[in-house]
Amino acid sequence: MTDLNALKAANAARWAKAKLTRNFTGVAKRLVAPEAKARYQIVSVKTGVPWPFIAVAHERESSQDWAGSLAQGDPWNKISTHVPAGRGPFKSWEDAAVDALVNCAPRAALNKDWSTGGTLTMLEQYNGLGYANKGRPSPYIWSGTNQYVSGKYVRDGVYDPNVVDQQLGCAGLLLAMMSLDPSISFDGDHAPAPPAPAPTVPPAKPSAPSVTNPAPGSLGAFIASILSAIFGKKK
């Protein structure tokens, strides 16, 4: 069984030394774009999972295809056939994403450690711990950085040490996103701040007393009540 605490420490140490070796900017801009960020934040509020985590998982699983489920990239409006299979159909991408984070292993919504090591290790668990069991950095996390050179599972259970993963890894995506969006940070056990609640609208002030709207208890109110009593009786 993988020692997750040791993996968190290893990922935190790699993060501290990580430098980008490929161009992540174009993809990072897509992930932090206001319209995309707003959708990720909706899911974040419902699950407690930081929106940048959701964004990079979306990119890795379906190249940010809004028709693809966060869980495995299958169409969210149909029953999924890839692992996790049998999920859906859902009413929206957001509903499918909530299901993926709450009900599908490793259930990121239950995670309480959103430090860099904890975040990267949770992302690695989504892809599998085969690399950690070999003591190798996962390309799912580190591809495109100086923390990864080569090595990839080319199919289930088959590891080739000479193959280089061409996809952009989660750590590099997060680093590039942080350079574009200063609100993204990982501080100990605290996740990036959720979106601020909508400002409350103060109740409307009552209109100032007038001839047609006299103040309660005033002479005008007394006269108005008498007139109402007199004219209200007329048919």
Coordinates of N, CA and C in Angstrom, one line a residue:
M1 N 0.8 -1.2 0.0 CA 0.0 0.0 0.0 C 0.9 1.2 0.0
T2 N 0.5 2.2 -0.8 CA 1.3 3.4 -0.9 C 1.2 4.3 0.4
D3 N 2.3 4.8 0.8 CA 2.3 5.7 2.0 C 2.0 7.1 1.5
L4 N 0.8 7.5 1.7 CA 0.3 8.8 1.1 C 1.0 10.0 1.8
N5 N 1.4 9.9 3.1 CA 2.1 10.9 3.7 C 3.5 11.1 3.1
A6 N 4.1 10.0 2.8 CA 5.4 10.1 2.1 C 5.3 10.7 0.7
L7 N 4.2 10.3 0.0 CA 4.0 10.9 -1.3 C 3.7 12.3 -1.3
K8 N 2.9 12.8 -0.2 CA 2.7 14.2 -0.1 C 4.0 15.0 0.1
A9 N 4.8 14.4 0.9 CA 6.1 15.1 1.2 C 7.0 15.1 -0.1
A10 N 7.0 14.0 -0.8 CA 7.7 14.0 -2.1 C 7.2 15.0 -3.1
N11 N 5.9 15.0 -3.2 CA 5.3 16.0 -4.2 C 5.5 17.4 -3.7
A12 N 5.5 17.7 -2.4 CA 5.8 19.1 -2.0 C 7.2 19.4 -2.3
A13 N 8.1 18.5 -2.1 CA 9.6 18.8 -2.4 C 9.8 19.0 -3.9
R14 N 9.1 18.2 -4.7 CA 9.2 18.4 -6.1 C 8.6 19.8 -6.6
W15 N 7.5 20.1 -6.0 CA 6.9 21.4 -6.3 C 7.8 22.6 -6.0
A16 N 8.6 22.5 -4.9 CA 9.5 23.6 -4.5 C 10.6 23.8 -5.5
K17 N 10.9 22.7 -6.3 CA 12.0 22.8 -7.2 C 11.5 22.8 -8.7
A18 N 10.2 22.7 -8.9 CA 9.7 22.6 -10.2 C 9.9 23.8 -11.1
K19 N 10.3 23.6 -12.3 CA 10.3 24.7 -13.4 C 9.7 24.1 -14.6
L20 N 9.0 25.0 -15.4 CA 8.4 24.6 -16.6 C 9.4 24.4 -17.7
T21 N 9.2 23.3 -18.4 CA 10.1 23.0 -19.6 C 9.3 23.0 -20.9
R22 N 8.0 23.3 -20.8 CA 7.2 23.4 -22.0 C 6.3 24.7 -21.8
N23 N 5.6 25.0 -22.9 CA 4.7 26.2 -22.9 C 3.3 25.8 -22.4
F24 N 3.0 26.2 -21.2 CA 1.7 26.0 -20.6 C 0.7 27.1 -20.8
T25 N 1.2 28.3 -21.3 CA 0.4 29.5 -21.2 C -0.9 29.4 -21.9
G26 N -1.0 28.9 -23.1 CA -2.3 28.9 -23.8 C -3.3 28.1 -23.1
V27 N -3.0 26.9 -22.6 CA -3.9 26.1 -21.8 C -4.3 26.8 -20.5
A28 N -3.3 27.3 -19.8 CA -3.6 28.0 -18.5 C -4.6 29.1 -18.7
K29 N -4.4 29.9 -19.8 CA -5.4 31.0 -20.1 C -6.8 30.5 -20.2
R30 N -7.0 29.4 -20.9 CA -8.3 28.8 -21.0 C -8.9 28.4 -19.7
L31 N -8.1 27.9 -18.8 CA -8.5 27.3 -17.5 C -8.9 28.5 -16.5
V32 N -8.3 29.6 -16.6 CA -8.6 30.7 -15.7 C -9.5 31.8 -16.3
A33 N -9.9 31.5 -17.6 CA -10.8 32.5 -18.2 C -12.0 32.7 -17.4
P34 N -12.6 33.9 -17.3 CA -13.7 34.2 -16.3 C -14.9 33.2 -16.5
E35 N -15.3 32.9 -17.7 CA -16.4 32.1 -17.9 C -16.2 30.6 -17.4
A36 N -14.9 30.2 -17.6 CA -14.6 28.8 -17.1 C -14.4 28.8 -15.6
K37 N -13.8 29.8 -15.1 CA -13.6 29.9 -13.6 C -14.9 29.9 -12.9
A38 N -15.9 30.7 -13.4 CA -17.2 30.8 -12.8 C -17.8 29.4 -12.7
R39 N -17.7 28.6 -13.7 CA -18.3 27.2 -13.7 C -17.6 26.3 -12.7
Y40 N -16.3 26.4 -12.7 CA -15.5 25.6 -11.7 C -15.9 26.1 -10.3
Q41 N -16.1 27.3 -10.1 CA -16.4 27.8 -8.7 C -17.8 27.3 -8.3
I42 N -18.7 27.2 -9.2 CA -20.0 26.6 -8.8 C -19.8 25.2 -8.2
V43 N -19.0 24.4 -8.8 CA -18.7 23.1 -8.3 C -17.9 23.1 -7.0
S44 N -17.0 24.1 -7.0 CA -16.2 24.2 -5.7 C -17.1 24.5 -4.5
V45 N -18.0 25.4 -4.7 CA -18.9 25.8 -3.6 C -19.7 24.5 -3.1
K46 N -20.1 23.7 -4.0 CA -21.0 22.5 -3.7 C -20.2 21.4 -3.1
T47 N -18.9 21.3 -3.3 CA -18.0 20.2 -2.9 C -16.9 20.5 -1.9
G48 N -16.5 21.8 -1.9 CA -15.4 22.1 -1.0 C -14.0 21.9 -1.7
V49 N -14.1 21.4 -2.9 CA -12.8 21.2 -3.7 C -12.4 22.5 -4.3
P50 N -11.1 22.9 -4.2 CA -10.7 24.1 -4.8 C -10.9 24.1 -6.3
W51 N -11.3 25.3 -6.8 CA -11.6 25.3 -8.3 C -10.4 25.1 -9.2
P52 N -9.2 25.5 -8.8 CA -8.0 25.1 -9.7 C -7.8 23.6 -9.8
F53 N -8.1 22.9 -8.7 CA -8.0 21.4 -8.8 C -9.0 20.9 -9.9
I54 N -10.2 21.4 -9.8 CA -11.3 21.0 -10.7 C -10.9 21.3 -12.2
A55 N -10.3 22.5 -12.3 CA -9.9 23.0 -13.7 C -8.8 22.0 -14.3
V56 N -7.8 21.7 -13.5 CA -6.7 20.9 -14.1 C -7.2 19.5 -14.3
A57 N -8.0 18.9 -13.4 CA -8.6 17.6 -13.7 C -9.4 17.6 -14.9
H58 N -10.2 18.7 -15.2 CA -11.0 18.8 -16.4 C -10.1 18.8 -17.6
E59 N -9.0 19.5 -17.5 CA -8.1 19.5 -18.7 C -7.5 18.1 -18.9
R60 N -7.0 17.5 -17.9 CA -6.4 16.2 -18.1 C -7.4 15.1 -18.5
E61 N -8.6 15.1 -18.0 CA -9.5 14.1 -18.3 C -10.2 14.2 -19.7
S62 N -10.4 15.5 -20.1 CA -11.2 15.7 -21.4 C -10.7 16.9 -22.1
S63 N -9.5 17.4 -21.9 CA -9.0 18.6 -22.6 C -10.0 19.8 -22.5
Q64 N -10.6 19.9 -21.3 CA -11.6 21.0 -21.0 C -12.8 20.9 -21.9
D65 N -13.2 19.7 -22.3 CA -14.4 19.6 -23.1 C -15.6 19.6 -22.2
W66 N -16.4 20.6 -22.4 CA -17.6 20.8 -21.5 C -18.7 19.7 -21.8
A67 N -18.5 18.9 -22.8 CA -19.4 17.8 -23.0 C -18.9 16.5 -22.4
G68 N -17.7 16.6 -21.8 CA -17.1 15.4 -21.2 C -17.1 15.5 -19.7
S69 N -17.5 14.4 -19.1 CA -17.5 14.3 -17.6 C -16.2 14.5 -17.0
L70 N -16.1 15.1 -15.8 CA -14.9 15.3 -15.0 C -14.3 14.0 -14.6
A71 N -15.2 13.0 -14.4 CA -14.8 11.7 -13.9 C -13.8 10.9 -14.8
Q72 N -14.2 10.9 -16.1 CA -13.4 10.1 -17.1 C -13.5 10.6 -18.5
G73 N -14.1 11.7 -18.7 CA -14.2 12.3 -20.0 C -15.4 11.8 -20.9
D74 N -16.1 10.8 -20.4 CA -17.3 10.3 -21.2 C -18.4 11.4 -21.2
P75 N -19.2 11.3 -22.2 CA -20.3 12.3 -22.3 C -21.2 12.3 -21.0
W76 N -21.4 13.4 -20.4 CA -22.1 13.4 -19.1 C -23.6 13.2 -19.3
N77 N -24.1 13.3 -20.5 CA -25.6 13.1 -20.7 C -25.9 11.7 -21.1
K78 N -24.9 10.8 -20.9 CA -25.1 9.4 -21.2 C -24.5 8.6 -20.0
I79 N -24.9 7.3 -19.9 CA -24.2 6.5 -18.8 C -22.8 6.2 -19.2
S80 N -21.9 6.4 -18.3 CA -20.4 6.3 -18.6 C -20.1 4.8 -18.8
T81 N -19.1 4.6 -19.8 CA -18.6 3.2 -20.0 C -17.2 3.0 -19.6
H82 N -16.4 4.1 -19.4 CA -15.1 4.0 -18.9 C -15.1 4.2 -17.4
V83 N -14.0 3.7 -16.7 CA -13.9 3.8 -15.2 C -13.9 5.3 -14.8
P84 N -14.7 5.7 -13.9 CA -15.8 5.0 -13.2 C -17.0 4.8 -14.2
A85 N -17.4 3.6 -14.4 CA -18.5 3.3 -15.3 C -19.8 3.3 -14.6
G86 N -20.9 3.5 -15.4 CA -22.2 3.4 -14.8 C -22.7 4.7 -14.2
R87 N -21.9 5.8 -14.4 CA -22.3 7.1 -13.8 C -23.2 7.9 -14.8
G88 N -24.2 8.5 -14.3 CA -25.0 9.3 -15.2 C -26.3 8.6 -15.7
P89 N -27.0 9.2 -16.7 CA -26.7 10.5 -17.2 C -27.1 11.6 -16.2
F90 N -26.5 12.8 -16.5 CA -26.7 14.0 -15.7 C -27.3 15.1 -16.5
K91 N -27.8 16.1 -15.7 CA -28.5 17.2 -16.3 C -27.6 18.3 -16.9
S92 N -26.3 18.3 -16.3 CA -25.4 19.4 -16.7 C -24.0 18.9 -16.4
W93 N -23.0 19.6 -17.0 CA -21.6 19.3 -16.7 C -21.3 19.5 -15.2
E94 N -21.9 20.5 -14.6 CA -21.7 20.8 -13.2 C -22.2 19.6 -12.3
D95 N -23.4 19.1 -12.6 CA -23.9 18.0 -11.8 C -23.0 16.8 -11.9
A96 N -22.5 16.5 -13.1 CA -21.6 15.4 -13.3 C -20.3 15.6 -12.5
A97 N -19.8 16.8 -12.5 CA -18.6 17.1 -11.8 C -18.8 16.9 -10.3
V98 N -19.9 17.4 -9.8 CA -20.2 17.1 -8.3 C -20.2 15.7 -8.0
D99 N -20.8 14.9 -8.9 CA -20.8 13.4 -8.7 C -19.4 12.8 -8.7
A100 N -18.6 13.3 -9.6 CA -17.2 12.8 -9.7 C -16.4 13.0 -8.5
L101 N -16.6 14.2 -7.9 CA -15.8 14.6 -6.7 C -16.4 14.1 -5.4
V102 N -17.7 13.8 -5.3 CA -18.3 13.4 -4.1 C -18.4 11.9 -4.0
N103 N -18.8 11.2 -5.2 CA -19.1 9.8 -5.1 C -18.1 8.9 -5.8
C104 N -17.2 9.4 -6.5 CA -16.2 8.5 -7.2 C -14.9 8.6 -6.5
A105 N -14.2 7.4 -6.4 CA -12.9 7.3 -5.8 C -11.9 8.2 -6.5
P106 N -11.0 8.9 -5.8 CA -10.8 8.8 -4.4 C -11.6 9.9 -3.6
R107 N -12.7 10.4 -4.1 CA -13.6 11.2 -3.4 C -12.9 12.5 -2.8
A108 N -12.5 13.3 -3.7 CA -11.8 14.6 -3.4 C -12.6 15.5 -2.4
A109 N -13.9 15.4 -2.5 CA -14.7 16.2 -1.6 C -14.5 15.9 -0.1
L110 N -13.9 14.7 0.2 CA -13.6 14.4 1.6 C -12.2 14.8 2.0
N111 N -11.4 15.3 1.1 CA -10.0 15.7 1.4 C -10.0 17.0 2.2
K112 N -9.2 17.0 3.2 CA -9.0 18.2 4.1 C -7.7 18.9 3.9
D113 N -6.7 18.2 3.2 CA -5.4 18.8 3.0 C -5.2 19.3 1.6
W114 N -5.3 20.7 1.5 CA -5.2 21.3 0.3 C -3.9 22.1 0.2
S115 N -2.9 21.6 0.9 CA -1.5 22.2 0.7 C -1.1 21.7 -0.7
T116 N 0.1 22.2 -1.1 CA 0.5 21.8 -2.5 C 0.8 20.3 -2.5
G117 N 1.4 19.7 -1.5 CA 1.6 18.3 -1.4 C 0.3 17.5 -1.4
G118 N -0.7 18.0 -0.6 CA -1.9 17.3 -0.5 C -2.7 17.4 -1.8
T119 N -2.7 18.6 -2.4 CA -3.4 18.8 -3.7 C -2.9 17.9 -4.8
L120 N -1.6 17.9 -5.0 CA -0.9 17.1 -6.0 C -1.1 15.6 -5.8
T121 N -1.1 15.2 -4.5 CA -1.3 13.8 -4.2 C -2.7 13.3 -4.5
M122 N -3.7 14.2 -4.2 CA -5.0 13.9 -4.5 C -5.2 13.7 -6.0
L123 N -4.6 14.6 -6.8 CA -4.7 14.5 -8.3 C -4.0 13.2 -8.7
E124 N -2.9 12.9 -8.1 CA -2.2 11.6 -8.5 C -3.1 10.4 -8.2
Q125 N -3.8 10.4 -7.1 CA -4.7 9.3 -6.8 C -5.8 9.1 -7.9
Y126 N -6.2 10.2 -8.5 CA -7.2 10.1 -9.5 C -6.7 9.3 -10.7
N127 N -5.4 9.5 -11.0 CA -4.8 8.8 -12.2 C -4.3 7.4 -11.8
G128 N -4.0 7.2 -10.5 CA -3.4 5.9 -10.1 C -2.1 6.1 -9.5
L129 N -1.7 5.1 -8.6 CA -0.5 5.3 -7.8 C 0.6 4.3 -8.3
G130 N 0.5 3.9 -9.5 CA 1.5 3.0 -10.0 C 2.9 3.6 -10.0
Y131 N 3.0 4.9 -10.4 CA 4.3 5.6 -10.4 C 4.8 5.8 -9.0
A132 N 4.0 6.1 -8.1 CA 4.5 6.3 -6.7 C 5.0 4.9 -6.2
N133 N 4.4 3.8 -6.5 CA 4.8 2.5 -6.1 C 6.2 2.1 -6.7
K134 N 6.5 2.8 -7.8 CA 7.9 2.6 -8.4 C 8.9 3.6 -7.9
G135 N 8.4 4.6 -7.1 CA 9.3 5.6 -6.7 C 9.6 6.6 -7.8
R136 N 8.7 6.7 -8.8 CA 8.9 7.6 -9.9 C 7.9 8.7 -9.9
P137 N 8.3 9.9 -10.3 CA 7.3 11.0 -10.4 C 6.3 10.7 -11.5
S138 N 5.0 11.0 -11.2 CA 4.0 10.7 -12.1 C 3.9 11.7 -13.3
P139 N 3.9 11.3 -14.5 CA 3.8 12.3 -15.6 C 2.5 13.0 -15.6
Y140 N 1.4 12.3 -15.0 CA 0.1 13.0 -14.9 C 0.3 14.3 -14.1
I141 N 1.2 14.3 -13.2 CA 1.5 15.5 -12.4 C 2.6 16.3 -12.9
W142 N 3.7 15.7 -13.3 CA 5.0 16.4 -13.5 C 5.4 16.6 -15.0
S143 N 4.7 16.0 -15.9 CA 5.1 16.1 -17.3 C 5.1 17.6 -17.7
G144 N 6.2 18.0 -18.4 CA 6.3 19.4 -18.8 C 7.1 20.2 -17.8
T145 N 7.6 19.5 -16.8 CA 8.5 20.2 -15.8 C 9.8 19.5 -15.7
N146 N 10.7 20.1 -15.0 CA 12.1 19.5 -14.8 C 12.0 18.4 -13.8
Q147 N 10.9 18.1 -13.2 CA 10.8 17.0 -12.3 C 10.4 15.6 -13.0
Y148 N 10.3 15.7 -14.3 CA 9.9 14.5 -15.1 C 10.8 14.4 -16.3
V149 N 11.3 13.2 -16.6 CA 12.2 13.0 -17.8 C 11.5 12.0 -18.7
S150 N 11.2 10.8 -18.2 CA 10.5 9.8 -19.0 C 9.9 8.7 -18.1
G151 N 9.2 7.8 -18.8 CA 8.5 6.7 -18.1 C 7.0 6.9 -18.1
K152 N 6.3 5.9 -18.6 CA 4.9 6.0 -18.8 C 4.2 4.6 -18.8
Y153 N 3.1 4.5 -18.2 CA 2.3 3.3 -18.4 C 1.6 3.4 -19.8
V154 N 2.0 2.6 -20.7 CA 1.5 2.7 -22.1 C 0.1 2.0 -22.2
R155 N -0.1 1.1 -21.3 CA -1.5 0.4 -21.1 C -1.5 -0.2 -19.7
D156 N -2.6 -0.7 -19.4 CA -2.8 -1.2 -18.0 C -1.7 -2.2 -17.6
G157 N -1.0 -1.9 -16.6 CA 0.0 -2.8 -16.1 C 1.3 -2.8 -16.8
V158 N 1.4 -2.1 -17.9 CA 2.7 -2.1 -18.8 C 3.4 -0.8 -18.7
Y159 N 4.5 -0.8 -18.1 CA 5.3 0.5 -17.9 C 6.5 0.5 -18.8
D160 N 6.7 1.5 -19.5 CA 7.8 1.7 -20.4 C 8.7 2.9 -19.9
P161 N 9.9 2.6 -19.5 CA 10.7 3.7 -18.9 C 11.2 4.7 -19.9
N162 N 11.1 4.4 -21.2 CA 11.7 5.2 -22.3 C 10.6 6.1 -22.9
V163 N 9.4 5.9 -22.7 CA 8.3 6.7 -23.3 C 8.2 8.0 -22.5
V164 N 8.0 9.1 -23.3 CA 7.9 10.4 -22.7 C 6.4 10.9 -22.9
D165 N 5.7 11.2 -21.8 CA 4.3 11.7 -21.8 C 4.3 13.0 -22.5
Q166 N 3.5 13.2 -23.5 CA 3.4 14.5 -24.2 C 2.3 15.4 -23.7
Q167 N 1.5 14.9 -22.8 CA 0.4 15.8 -22.2 C 1.1 16.7 -21.1
L168 N 0.4 17.8 -20.9 CA 0.9 18.7 -19.8 C 0.4 18.3 -18.5
G169 N 1.4 18.2 -17.5 CA 1.0 17.7 -16.2 C 0.3 18.7 -15.3
C170 N -0.3 18.2 -14.3 CA -1.1 19.0 -13.4 C -0.3 20.1 -12.7
A171 N 0.9 19.7 -12.2 CA 1.7 20.7 -11.5 C 2.1 21.9 -12.3
G172 N 2.5 21.6 -13.6 CA 2.8 22.7 -14.5 C 1.6 23.6 -14.8
L173 N 0.5 22.9 -15.0 CA -0.8 23.7 -15.2 C -1.1 24.6 -14.0
L174 N -0.9 24.1 -12.8 CA -1.2 25.0 -11.6 C -0.2 26.1 -11.6
L175 N 1.1 25.8 -11.8 CA 2.1 26.9 -11.8 C 1.8 28.0 -12.8
A176 N 1.4 27.6 -14.0 CA 1.1 28.6 -15.1 C -0.2 29.3 -14.7
M177 N -1.2 28.7 -14.2 CA -2.4 29.3 -13.8 C -2.1 30.4 -12.7
M178 N -1.3 30.0 -11.7 CA -1.0 30.9 -10.6 C -0.3 32.2 -11.1
S179 N 0.5 32.1 -12.2 CA 1.2 33.2 -12.7 C 0.2 34.2 -13.4
L180 N -1.0 33.6 -13.8 CA -2.0 34.4 -14.5 C -3.1 34.9 -13.5
D181 N -3.4 34.2 -12.5 CA -4.4 34.5 -11.5 C -3.9 34.5 -10.1
P182 N -3.6 35.7 -9.6 CA -2.9 35.8 -8.2 C -3.8 35.3 -7.1
S183 N -5.1 35.0 -7.4 CA -6.0 34.5 -6.3 C -5.7 33.1 -6.0
I184 N -5.0 32.4 -6.9 CA -4.7 31.0 -6.6 C -3.5 30.8 -5.7
S185 N -3.7 30.2 -4.6 CA -2.6 29.9 -3.7 C -2.9 28.7 -2.9
F186 N -2.0 28.0 -2.4 CA -2.2 26.8 -1.5 C -1.4 27.0 -0.2
D187 N -2.2 27.4 0.8 CA -1.6 27.8 2.1 C -2.0 26.7 3.2
G188 N -1.1 25.8 3.4 CA -1.3 24.8 4.4 C -2.5 24.0 4.1
D189 N -3.4 23.9 5.1 CA -4.6 23.1 4.9 C -5.8 23.9 4.3
H190 N -5.5 25.1 3.9 CA -6.6 26.0 3.4 C -6.6 26.0 1.9
A191 N -7.8 25.8 1.3 CA -8.0 25.8 -0.1 C -8.0 27.2 -0.6
P192 N -7.8 27.4 -1.9 CA -8.0 28.8 -2.5 C -9.4 29.3 -2.1
A193 N -9.4 30.6 -1.8 CA -10.7 31.2 -1.3 C -11.8 31.0 -2.3
P194 N -13.0 30.6 -1.8 CA -14.2 30.4 -2.6 C -14.6 31.8 -3.1
P195 N -15.5 31.9 -4.1 CA -16.0 33.2 -4.6 C -16.7 33.9 -3.5
A196 N -16.6 35.2 -3.5 CA -17.3 36.0 -2.5 C -18.8 36.0 -2.7
P197 N -19.5 35.9 -1.6 CA -21.0 35.9 -1.7 C -21.5 37.2 -2.4
A198 N -22.6 37.1 -3.0 CA -23.2 38.3 -3.6 C -23.5 39.3 -2.5
P199 N -23.3 40.6 -2.8 CA -23.6 41.6 -1.8 C -25.1 41.7 -1.5
T200 N -25.4 41.8 -0.2 CA -26.8 41.9 0.2 C -27.3 43.3 -0.1
V201 N -28.6 43.4 -0.5 CA -29.2 44.7 -0.8 C -29.9 45.1 0.4
P202 N -29.6 46.3 0.9 CA -30.3 46.8 2.1 C -31.8 47.1 1.8
P203 N -32.6 46.9 2.8 CA -34.1 47.1 2.6 C -34.3 48.6 2.3
A204 N -35.3 48.8 1.4 CA -35.6 50.2 1.0 C -36.0 51.0 2.2
K205 N -35.6 52.3 2.3 CA -36.0 53.2 3.4 C -37.4 53.6 3.2
P206 N -38.2 53.7 4.3 CA -39.6 54.1 4.1 C -39.6 55.6 3.6
S207 N -40.6 55.8 2.8 CA -40.7 57.2 2.2 C -41.0 58.2 3.3
A208 N -40.5 59.4 3.1 CA -40.8 60.5 4.1 C -42.3 60.8 4.2
P209 N -42.7 61.1 5.4 CA -44.1 61.5 5.6 C -44.6 62.6 4.7
S210 N -45.8 62.5 4.2 CA -46.4 63.5 3.3 C -47.9 63.5 3.5
V211 N -48.5 64.4 2.7 CA -50.0 64.5 2.9 C -50.7 63.2 2.6
T212 N -50.2 62.5 1.6 CA -50.8 61.2 1.2 C -50.2 60.0 2.0
N213 N -49.1 60.3 2.7 CA -48.4 59.2 3.5 C -48.0 59.8 4.8
P214 N -49.0 60.1 5.7 CA -48.6 60.7 7.0 C -47.9 59.8 7.9
A215 N -47.1 60.3 8.8 CA -46.4 59.5 9.8 C -47.3 58.9 10.8
P216 N -47.1 57.7 11.2 CA -48.0 57.1 12.2 C -48.0 57.9 13.5
G217 N -49.3 58.1 14.1 CA -49.4 58.9 15.3 C -49.5 60.4 15.1
S218 N -49.3 60.9 13.9 CA -49.3 62.3 13.7 C -50.7 62.8 13.5
L219 N -50.8 64.2 13.6 CA -52.1 64.8 13.3 C -52.7 64.4 12.0
G220 N -51.8 64.4 11.0 CA -52.2 64.0 9.6 C -52.8 62.6 9.6
A221 N -52.1 61.7 10.3 CA -52.7 60.3 10.3 C -54.0 60.3 11.0
F222 N -54.3 61.1 12.0 CA -55.5 61.2 12.7 C -56.6 61.7 11.8
I223 N -56.3 62.8 11.1 CA -57.3 63.3 10.1 C -57.6 62.3 9.0
A224 N -56.5 61.6 8.5 CA -56.7 60.7 7.4 C -57.6 59.5 7.9
S225 N -57.5 59.1 9.2 CA -58.3 58.0 9.6 C -59.8 58.4 9.7
I226 N -60.0 59.7 10.1 CA -61.4 60.2 10.2 C -62.0 60.3 8.8
L227 N -61.3 60.8 7.8 CA -61.8 60.9 6.5 C -62.0 59.5 5.9
S228 N -61.2 58.6 6.2 CA -61.4 57.2 5.7 C -62.6 56.6 6.3
A229 N -62.9 56.9 7.6 CA -64.1 56.3 8.2 C -65.3 56.9 7.6
I230 N -65.3 58.3 7.3 CA -66.5 59.0 6.8 C -66.8 58.5 5.3
F231 N -65.7 58.6 4.5 CA -66.0 58.3 3.1 C -66.0 56.8 2.8
G232 N -65.4 56.0 3.7 CA -65.4 54.6 3.5 C -66.8 54.0 3.6
K233 N -67.7 54.7 4.3 CA -69.0 54.1 4.6 C -70.0 54.4 3.4
K234 N -69.6 55.3 2.5 CA -70.4 55.6 1.4 C -70.4 54.5 0.4
K235 N -71.6 54.2 -0.2 CA -71.7 53.1 -1.2 C -72.0 53.7 -2.5

